[in-house]
PDB file of C-alpha atoms and ligand atoms in Angstrom:
ATOM      1  CA  UNK A 829      -2.445   2.816 -39.936  1.00  0.00           C
ATOM      2  CA  UNK A 830      -3.309   4.438 -36.645  1.00  0.00           C
ATOM      3  CA  UNK A 831      -2.674   8.074 -35.898  1.00  0.00           C
ATOM      4  CA  UNK A 832       0.670   8.692 -34.215  1.00  0.00           C
ATOM      5  CA  UNK A 833       0.643  11.276 -31.483  1.00  0.00           C
ATOM      6  CA  UNK A 834       2.205  12.250 -28.182  1.00  0.00           C
ATOM      7  CA  UNK A 835      -0.110  12.344 -25.185  1.00  0.00           C
ATOM      8  CA  UNK A 836       1.014  14.275 -22.130  1.00  0.00           C
ATOM      9  CA  UNK A 837      -0.409  13.737 -18.679  1.00  0.00           C
ATOM     10  CA  UNK A 838       0.677  15.968 -15.822  1.00  0.00           C
ATOM     11  CA  UNK A 839      -1.547  14.700 -13.051  1.00  0.00           C
ATOM     12  CA  UNK A 840      -2.039  10.995 -12.794  1.00  0.00           C
ATOM     13  CA  UNK A 841      -2.208   8.431 -10.055  1.00  0.00           C
ATOM     14  CA  UNK A 842       0.467   5.763 -10.419  1.00  0.00           C
ATOM     15  CA  UNK A 843      -0.120   3.915 -13.662  1.00  0.00           C
ATOM     16  CA  UNK A 844       1.129   0.671 -14.964  1.00  0.00           C
ATOM     17  CA  UNK A 845       4.308  -0.656 -13.499  1.00  0.00           C
ATOM     18  CA  UNK A 846       7.064  -0.180 -11.004  1.00  0.00           C
ATOM     19  CA  UNK A 847       8.432   2.720  -9.003  1.00  0.00           C
ATOM     20  CA  UNK A 848       8.403   6.286 -10.290  1.00  0.00           C
ATOM     21  CA  UNK A 849      11.571   7.321 -12.095  1.00  0.00           C
ATOM     22  CA  UNK A 850      12.105  10.092  -9.571  1.00  0.00           C
ATOM     23  CA  UNK A 851      13.958   8.168  -6.879  1.00  0.00           C
ATOM     24  CA  UNK A 852      17.451   9.629  -6.850  1.00  0.00           C
ATOM     25  CA  UNK A 853      20.690   7.768  -6.195  1.00  0.00           C
ATOM     26  CA  UNK A 854      22.218   8.769  -2.847  1.00  0.00           C
ATOM     27  CA  UNK A 855      25.809   7.609  -3.311  1.00  0.00           C
ATOM     28  CA  UNK A 856      28.310   7.983  -6.139  1.00  0.00           C
ATOM     29  CA  UNK A 857      28.318   5.003  -8.536  1.00  0.00           C
ATOM     30  CA  UNK A 858      32.088   5.481  -9.042  1.00  0.00           C
ATOM     31  CA  UNK A 859      33.543   6.071  -5.566  1.00  0.00           C
ATOM     32  CA  UNK A 860      30.687   5.553  -3.097  1.00  0.00           C
ATOM     33  CA  UNK A 861      30.817   9.107  -1.701  1.00  0.00           C
ATOM     34  CA  UNK A 862      27.539  10.854  -0.896  1.00  0.00           C
ATOM     35  CA  UNK A 863      26.004  12.873  -3.754  1.00  0.00           C
ATOM     36  CA  UNK A 864      24.716  16.411  -3.320  1.00  0.00           C
ATOM     37  CA  UNK A 865      22.554  18.649  -5.491  1.00  0.00           C
ATOM     38  CA  UNK A 866      24.304  21.529  -7.204  1.00  0.00           C
ATOM     39  CA  UNK A 867      24.702  23.182 -10.595  1.00  0.00           C
ATOM     40  CA  UNK A 868      27.924  21.911 -12.241  1.00  0.00           C
ATOM     41  CA  UNK A 869      30.129  24.570 -13.867  1.00  0.00           C
ATOM     42  CA  UNK A 870      29.431  23.183 -17.364  1.00  0.00           C
ATOM     43  CA  UNK A 871      25.648  23.013 -16.974  1.00  0.00           C
ATOM     44  CA  UNK A 872      22.685  25.209 -16.276  1.00  0.00           C
ATOM     45  CA  UNK A 873      20.505  23.006 -14.111  1.00  0.00           C
ATOM     46  CA  UNK A 874      20.847  21.291 -10.770  1.00  0.00           C
ATOM     47  CA  UNK A 875      22.336  17.788 -10.813  1.00  0.00           C
ATOM     48  CA  UNK A 876      23.352  15.139  -8.298  1.00  0.00           C
ATOM     49  CA  UNK A 877      27.131  15.621  -8.099  1.00  0.00           C
ATOM     50  CA  UNK A 878      29.858  13.738  -6.227  1.00  0.00           C
ATOM     51  CA  UNK A 879      32.027  16.203  -4.316  1.00  0.00           C
ATOM     52  CA  UNK A 880      34.868  13.676  -4.169  1.00  0.00           C
ATOM     53  CA  UNK A 881      35.365  12.557  -7.812  1.00  0.00           C
ATOM     54  CA  UNK A 882      33.070  14.960  -9.704  1.00  0.00           C
ATOM     55  CA  UNK A 883      30.824  12.216 -11.108  1.00  0.00           C
ATOM     56  CA  UNK A 884      27.391  13.499 -12.165  1.00  0.00           C
ATOM     57  CA  UNK A 885      24.431  11.170 -11.634  1.00  0.00           C
ATOM     58  CA  UNK A 886      21.933  12.211 -14.330  1.00  0.00           C
ATOM     59  CA  UNK A 887      18.230  11.778 -13.686  1.00  0.00           C
ATOM     60  CA  UNK A 888      16.296  11.211 -16.892  1.00  0.00           C
ATOM     61  CA  UNK A 889      12.843   9.862 -17.710  1.00  0.00           C
ATOM     62  CA  UNK A 890      12.321   6.107 -17.782  1.00  0.00           C
ATOM     63  CA  UNK A 891      11.105   4.451 -20.956  1.00  0.00           C
ATOM     64  CA  UNK A 892       8.245   1.982 -20.728  1.00  0.00           C
ATOM     65  CA  UNK A 893       6.503  -0.026 -23.410  1.00  0.00           C
ATOM     66  CA  UNK A 894       2.903  -1.220 -23.675  1.00  0.00           C
ATOM     67  CA  UNK A 895       0.962  -3.127 -26.307  1.00  0.00           C
ATOM     68  CA  UNK A 896      -2.724  -3.383 -27.209  1.00  0.00           C
ATOM     69  CA  UNK A 897      -3.104  -6.934 -28.524  1.00  0.00           C
ATOM     70  CA  UNK A 898      -6.296  -7.874 -30.346  1.00  0.00           C
ATOM     71  CA  UNK A 899      -7.793 -11.202 -31.342  1.00  0.00           C
ATOM     72  CA  UNK A 900     -10.552 -10.251 -33.760  1.00  0.00           C
ATOM     73  CA  UNK A 901     -12.621  -7.648 -31.909  1.00  0.00           C
ATOM     74  CA  UNK A 902     -11.252  -8.653 -28.544  1.00  0.00           C
ATOM     75  CA  UNK A 903      -8.561  -6.815 -26.604  1.00  0.00           C
ATOM     76  CA  UNK A 904      -6.020  -8.454 -24.315  1.00  0.00           C
ATOM     77  CA  UNK A 905      -5.831  -7.147 -20.739  1.00  0.00           C
ATOM     78  CA  UNK A 906      -4.166  -8.499 -17.625  1.00  0.00           C
ATOM     79  CA  UNK A 907      -5.179  -8.069 -14.003  1.00  0.00           C
ATOM     80  CA  UNK A 908      -2.294  -6.681 -12.025  1.00  0.00           C
ATOM     81  CA  UNK A 909      -0.694  -8.757  -9.260  1.00  0.00           C
ATOM     82  CA  UNK A 910       1.489  -5.825  -8.138  1.00  0.00           C
ATOM     83  CA  UNK A 911       0.912  -2.392  -6.630  1.00  0.00           C
ATOM     84  CA  UNK A 912       0.021   0.180  -7.809  1.00  0.00           C
ATOM     85  CA  UNK A 913      -3.318  -0.908  -9.167  1.00  0.00           C
ATOM     86  CA  UNK A 914      -3.325  -4.358  -7.581  1.00  0.00           C
ATOM     87  CA  UNK A 915      -6.328  -6.315  -8.869  1.00  0.00           C
ATOM     88  CA  UNK A 916      -7.081  -3.799 -11.634  1.00  0.00           C
ATOM     89  CA  UNK A 917      -6.887  -4.370 -15.398  1.00  0.00           C
ATOM     90  CA  UNK A 918      -4.373  -2.909 -17.844  1.00  0.00           C
ATOM     91  CA  UNK A 919      -2.795  -3.807 -21.170  1.00  0.00           C
ATOM     92  CA  UNK A 920       0.502  -5.672 -20.766  1.00  0.00           C
ATOM     93  CA  UNK A 921       3.446  -3.296 -20.387  1.00  0.00           C
ATOM     94  CA  UNK A 922       6.487  -2.384 -18.324  1.00  0.00           C
ATOM     95  CA  UNK A 923      10.013  -1.005 -18.300  1.00  0.00           C
ATOM     96  CA  UNK A 924      12.173  -1.347 -21.388  1.00  0.00           C
ATOM     97  CA  UNK A 925      15.368  -3.314 -20.655  1.00  0.00           C
ATOM     98  CA  UNK A 926      18.886  -2.457 -21.830  1.00  0.00           C
ATOM     99  CA  UNK A 927      19.683  -4.111 -25.178  1.00  0.00           C
ATOM    100  CA  UNK A 928      16.028  -4.294 -26.282  1.00  0.00           C
ATOM    101  CA  UNK A 929      14.300  -2.426 -29.067  1.00  0.00           C
ATOM    102  CA  UNK A 930      10.949  -0.986 -27.922  1.00  0.00           C
ATOM    103  CA  UNK A 931       9.170  -3.587 -30.088  1.00  0.00           C
ATOM    104  CA  UNK A 932      11.147  -6.413 -28.462  1.00  0.00           C
ATOM    105  CA  UNK A 933      10.404  -5.028 -25.004  1.00  0.00           C
ATOM    106  CA  UNK A 934       6.683  -4.759 -25.726  1.00  0.00           C
ATOM    107  CA  UNK A 935       6.575  -8.329 -27.089  1.00  0.00           C
ATOM    108  CA  UNK A 936       8.471  -9.584 -24.005  1.00  0.00           C
ATOM    109  CA  UNK A 937       6.049  -7.867 -21.620  1.00  0.00           C
ATOM    110  CA  UNK A 938       3.071  -9.363 -23.481  1.00  0.00           C
ATOM    111  CA  UNK A 939       4.636 -12.819 -23.214  1.00  0.00           C
ATOM    112  CA  UNK A 940       5.608 -12.455 -19.534  1.00  0.00           C
ATOM    113  CA  UNK A 941       2.246 -11.114 -18.374  1.00  0.00           C
ATOM    114  CA  UNK A 942      -0.215 -12.955 -20.595  1.00  0.00           C
ATOM    115  CA  UNK A 943       1.570 -15.929 -22.199  1.00  0.00           C
ATOM    116  CA  UNK A 944       0.756 -14.575 -25.686  1.00  0.00           C
ATOM    117  CA  UNK A 945       3.637 -14.843 -28.174  1.00  0.00           C
ATOM    118  CA  UNK A 946       4.098 -12.051 -30.727  1.00  0.00           C
ATOM    119  CA  UNK A 947       6.911 -13.759 -32.654  1.00  0.00           C
ATOM    120  CA  UNK A 948       6.556 -12.857 -36.337  1.00  0.00           C
ATOM    121  CA  UNK A 949       3.655 -10.505 -35.534  1.00  0.00           C
ATOM    122  CA  UNK A 950       4.214  -6.890 -36.629  1.00  0.00           C
ATOM    123  CA  UNK A 951       3.930  -4.349 -33.818  1.00  0.00           C
ATOM    124  CA  UNK A 952       2.391  -1.057 -34.976  1.00  0.00           C
ATOM    125  CA  UNK A 953       3.634   2.088 -33.212  1.00  0.00           C
ATOM    126  CA  UNK A 954       0.645   4.045 -31.799  1.00  0.00           C
ATOM    127  CA  UNK A 955       2.448   6.974 -30.184  1.00  0.00           C
ATOM    128  CA  UNK A 956       4.078   8.164 -26.972  1.00  0.00           C
ATOM    129  CA  UNK A 957       2.437   8.886 -23.647  1.00  0.00           C
ATOM    130  CA  UNK A 958       4.376  11.197 -21.321  1.00  0.00           C
ATOM    131  CA  UNK A 959       3.580  10.928 -17.614  1.00  0.00           C
ATOM    132  CA  UNK A 960       5.251  14.136 -16.479  1.00  0.00           C
ATOM    133  CA  UNK A 961       4.907  13.713 -12.715  1.00  0.00           C
ATOM    134  CA  UNK A 962       6.360  10.210 -12.798  1.00  0.00           C
ATOM    135  CA  UNK A 963       9.085  11.067 -15.332  1.00  0.00           C
ATOM    136  CA  UNK A 964       7.946   8.181 -17.492  1.00  0.00           C
ATOM    137  CA  UNK A 965       7.541   7.942 -21.258  1.00  0.00           C
ATOM    138  CA  UNK A 966       5.451   5.093 -22.647  1.00  0.00           C
ATOM    139  CA  UNK A 967       5.997   3.839 -26.199  1.00  0.00           C
ATOM    140  CA  UNK A 968       2.643   2.357 -27.188  1.00  0.00           C
ATOM    141  CA  UNK A 969       2.174  -0.396 -29.762  1.00  0.00           C
ATOM    142  CA  UNK A 970      -0.630  -2.539 -31.111  1.00  0.00           C
ATOM    143  CA  UNK A 971      -0.609  -6.030 -32.595  1.00  0.00           C
ATOM    144  CA  UNK A 972      -3.189  -8.592 -33.654  1.00  0.00           C
ATOM    145  CA  UNK A 973      -2.964 -12.331 -33.093  1.00  0.00           C
ATOM    146  CA  UNK A 974      -4.749 -15.285 -34.680  1.00  0.00           C
ATOM    147  CA  UNK A 975      -5.147 -17.318 -31.493  1.00  0.00           C
ATOM    148  CA  UNK A 976      -7.125 -16.202 -28.430  1.00  0.00           C
ATOM    149  CA  UNK A 977      -5.330 -18.342 -25.865  1.00  0.00           C
ATOM    150  CA  UNK A 978      -3.626 -16.592 -22.957  1.00  0.00           C
ATOM    151  CA  UNK A 979      -2.358 -17.415 -19.495  1.00  0.00           C
ATOM    152  CA  UNK A 980      -1.417 -15.010 -16.678  1.00  0.00           C
ATOM    153  CA  UNK A 981       2.268 -14.760 -15.793  1.00  0.00           C
ATOM    154  CA  UNK A 982       3.861 -14.056 -12.388  1.00  0.00           C
ATOM    155  CA  UNK A 983       2.972 -10.335 -12.465  1.00  0.00           C
ATOM    156  CA  UNK A 984      -0.688 -10.934 -13.345  1.00  0.00           C
ATOM    157  CA  UNK A 985      -3.637 -12.400 -11.441  1.00  0.00           C
ATOM    158  CA  UNK A 986      -5.516 -13.045 -14.657  1.00  0.00           C
ATOM    159  CA  UNK A 987      -5.366 -12.387 -18.393  1.00  0.00           C
ATOM    160  CA  UNK A 988      -8.217 -12.360 -20.904  1.00  0.00           C
ATOM    161  CA  UNK A 989      -9.360 -11.064 -24.298  1.00  0.00           C
ATOM    162  CA  UNK A 990     -12.386  -8.753 -23.935  1.00  0.00           C
ATOM    163  CA  UNK A 991     -14.946  -7.579 -26.485  1.00  0.00           C
ATOM    164  CA  UNK A 992     -15.529  -3.792 -26.121  1.00  0.00           C
ATOM    165  CA  UNK A 993     -18.883  -4.303 -24.353  1.00  0.00           C
ATOM    166  CA  UNK A 994     -17.381  -6.869 -21.949  1.00  0.00           C
ATOM    167  CA  UNK A 995     -14.373  -4.804 -20.927  1.00  0.00           C
ATOM    168  CA  UNK A 996     -14.024  -4.130 -17.148  1.00  0.00           C
ATOM    169  CA  UNK A 997     -14.344  -0.359 -17.725  1.00  0.00           C
ATOM    170  CA  UNK A 998     -14.811   0.394 -14.006  1.00  0.00           C
ATOM    171  CA  UNK A 999     -11.761  -1.618 -12.976  1.00  0.00           C
ATOM    172  CA  UNK A1000      -9.020  -0.180 -15.152  1.00  0.00           C
ATOM    173  CA  UNK A1001      -5.619   0.448 -13.543  1.00  0.00           C
ATOM    174  CA  UNK A1002      -5.291   4.171 -14.296  1.00  0.00           C
ATOM    175  CA  UNK A1003      -7.559   7.098 -15.102  1.00  0.00           C
ATOM    176  CA  UNK A1004      -6.541   7.892 -18.686  1.00  0.00           C
ATOM    177  CA  UNK A1005      -6.747   4.287 -19.838  1.00  0.00           C
ATOM    178  CA  UNK A1006     -10.500   4.250 -20.521  1.00  0.00           C
ATOM    179  CA  UNK A1007     -10.183   7.206 -22.918  1.00  0.00           C
ATOM    180  CA  UNK A1008      -7.221   5.612 -24.674  1.00  0.00           C
ATOM    181  CA  UNK A1009      -9.041   2.296 -25.127  1.00  0.00           C
ATOM    182  CA  UNK A1010     -12.234   4.008 -26.390  1.00  0.00           C
ATOM    183  CA  UNK A1011     -10.078   5.907 -28.900  1.00  0.00           C
ATOM    184  CA  UNK A1012      -8.386   2.669 -29.944  1.00  0.00           C
ATOM    185  CA  UNK A1013     -11.711   0.872 -30.576  1.00  0.00           C
ATOM    186  CA  UNK A1014     -13.021   3.942 -32.389  1.00  0.00           C
ATOM    187  CA  UNK A1015      -9.969   4.037 -34.687  1.00  0.00           C
ATOM    188  CA  UNK A1016     -10.337   0.333 -35.450  1.00  0.00           C
ATOM    189  CA  UNK A1017     -13.967   0.786 -36.517  1.00  0.00           C
ATOM    190  CA  UNK A1018     -13.052   3.836 -38.626  1.00  0.00           C
ATOM    191  CA  UNK A1019     -10.128   1.976 -40.207  1.00  0.00           C
ATOM    192  CA  UNK A1020     -12.351  -1.005 -41.083  1.00  0.00           C
ATOM    193  CA  UNK A1021     -15.116   1.080 -42.621  1.00  0.00           C
ATOM    194  CA  UNK A1022     -12.541   3.006 -44.666  1.00  0.00           C
ATOM    195  CA  UNK A1023     -11.174  -0.277 -46.018  1.00  0.00           C
ATOM    196  CA  UNK A1024     -14.708  -1.484 -46.824  1.00  0.00           C
ATOM    197  CA  UNK A1025     -15.558   1.720 -48.665  1.00  0.00           C
ATOM    198  CA  UNK A1026     -12.418   1.247 -50.762  1.00  0.00           C
ATOM    199  CA  UNK A1027     -13.584  -2.305 -51.551  1.00  0.00           C
ATOM    200  CA  UNK A1028     -10.576  -3.941 -49.905  1.00  0.00           C
TER     201      UNK A1028
HETATM  202 ZN1  LIG B1854      32.478   9.913  -6.674  1.00  0.00          ZN
END
């Protein structure tokens, strides 16, 4: 089992997918009136409040999911077909949808971006990554598959399984990814040698 931890990054260029979770709604979702920033009587911090009906539009972090999928020693990456990071490599991942468990969301992103199915494959929780400036929280998983076939989806230019020494280290989509992947490979080696020393 891999170590579970929370990584926090305060300064980071735009990582994996989609717009930052900081774009505020301008109009009230209930009555269409313009929202303004103020501290509601019942709260202690500034919110977007509708002056007409009193509706409060809460701004909270977005939840994203990502999965490190291995086939033997090889790790699955996809080459992004979207900005930010167009043309760069990253593990499959993206925004969690309503009605999905994080595991389901991670498996869906893997399927959509790389054509790899994780049906019946256990997803191991690796920890959370908090991107403070983007108001994003990533739930990170890992999974291993018994077939090395993959095919890029609409949001990917390419998808491939890489051995550690073949990985496009200089073309990764965001700065902290190289450290995370090195840590992941390191943990796998440590895990394997521990199992061997126990004779299992
Ligand atoms: Zn309103």
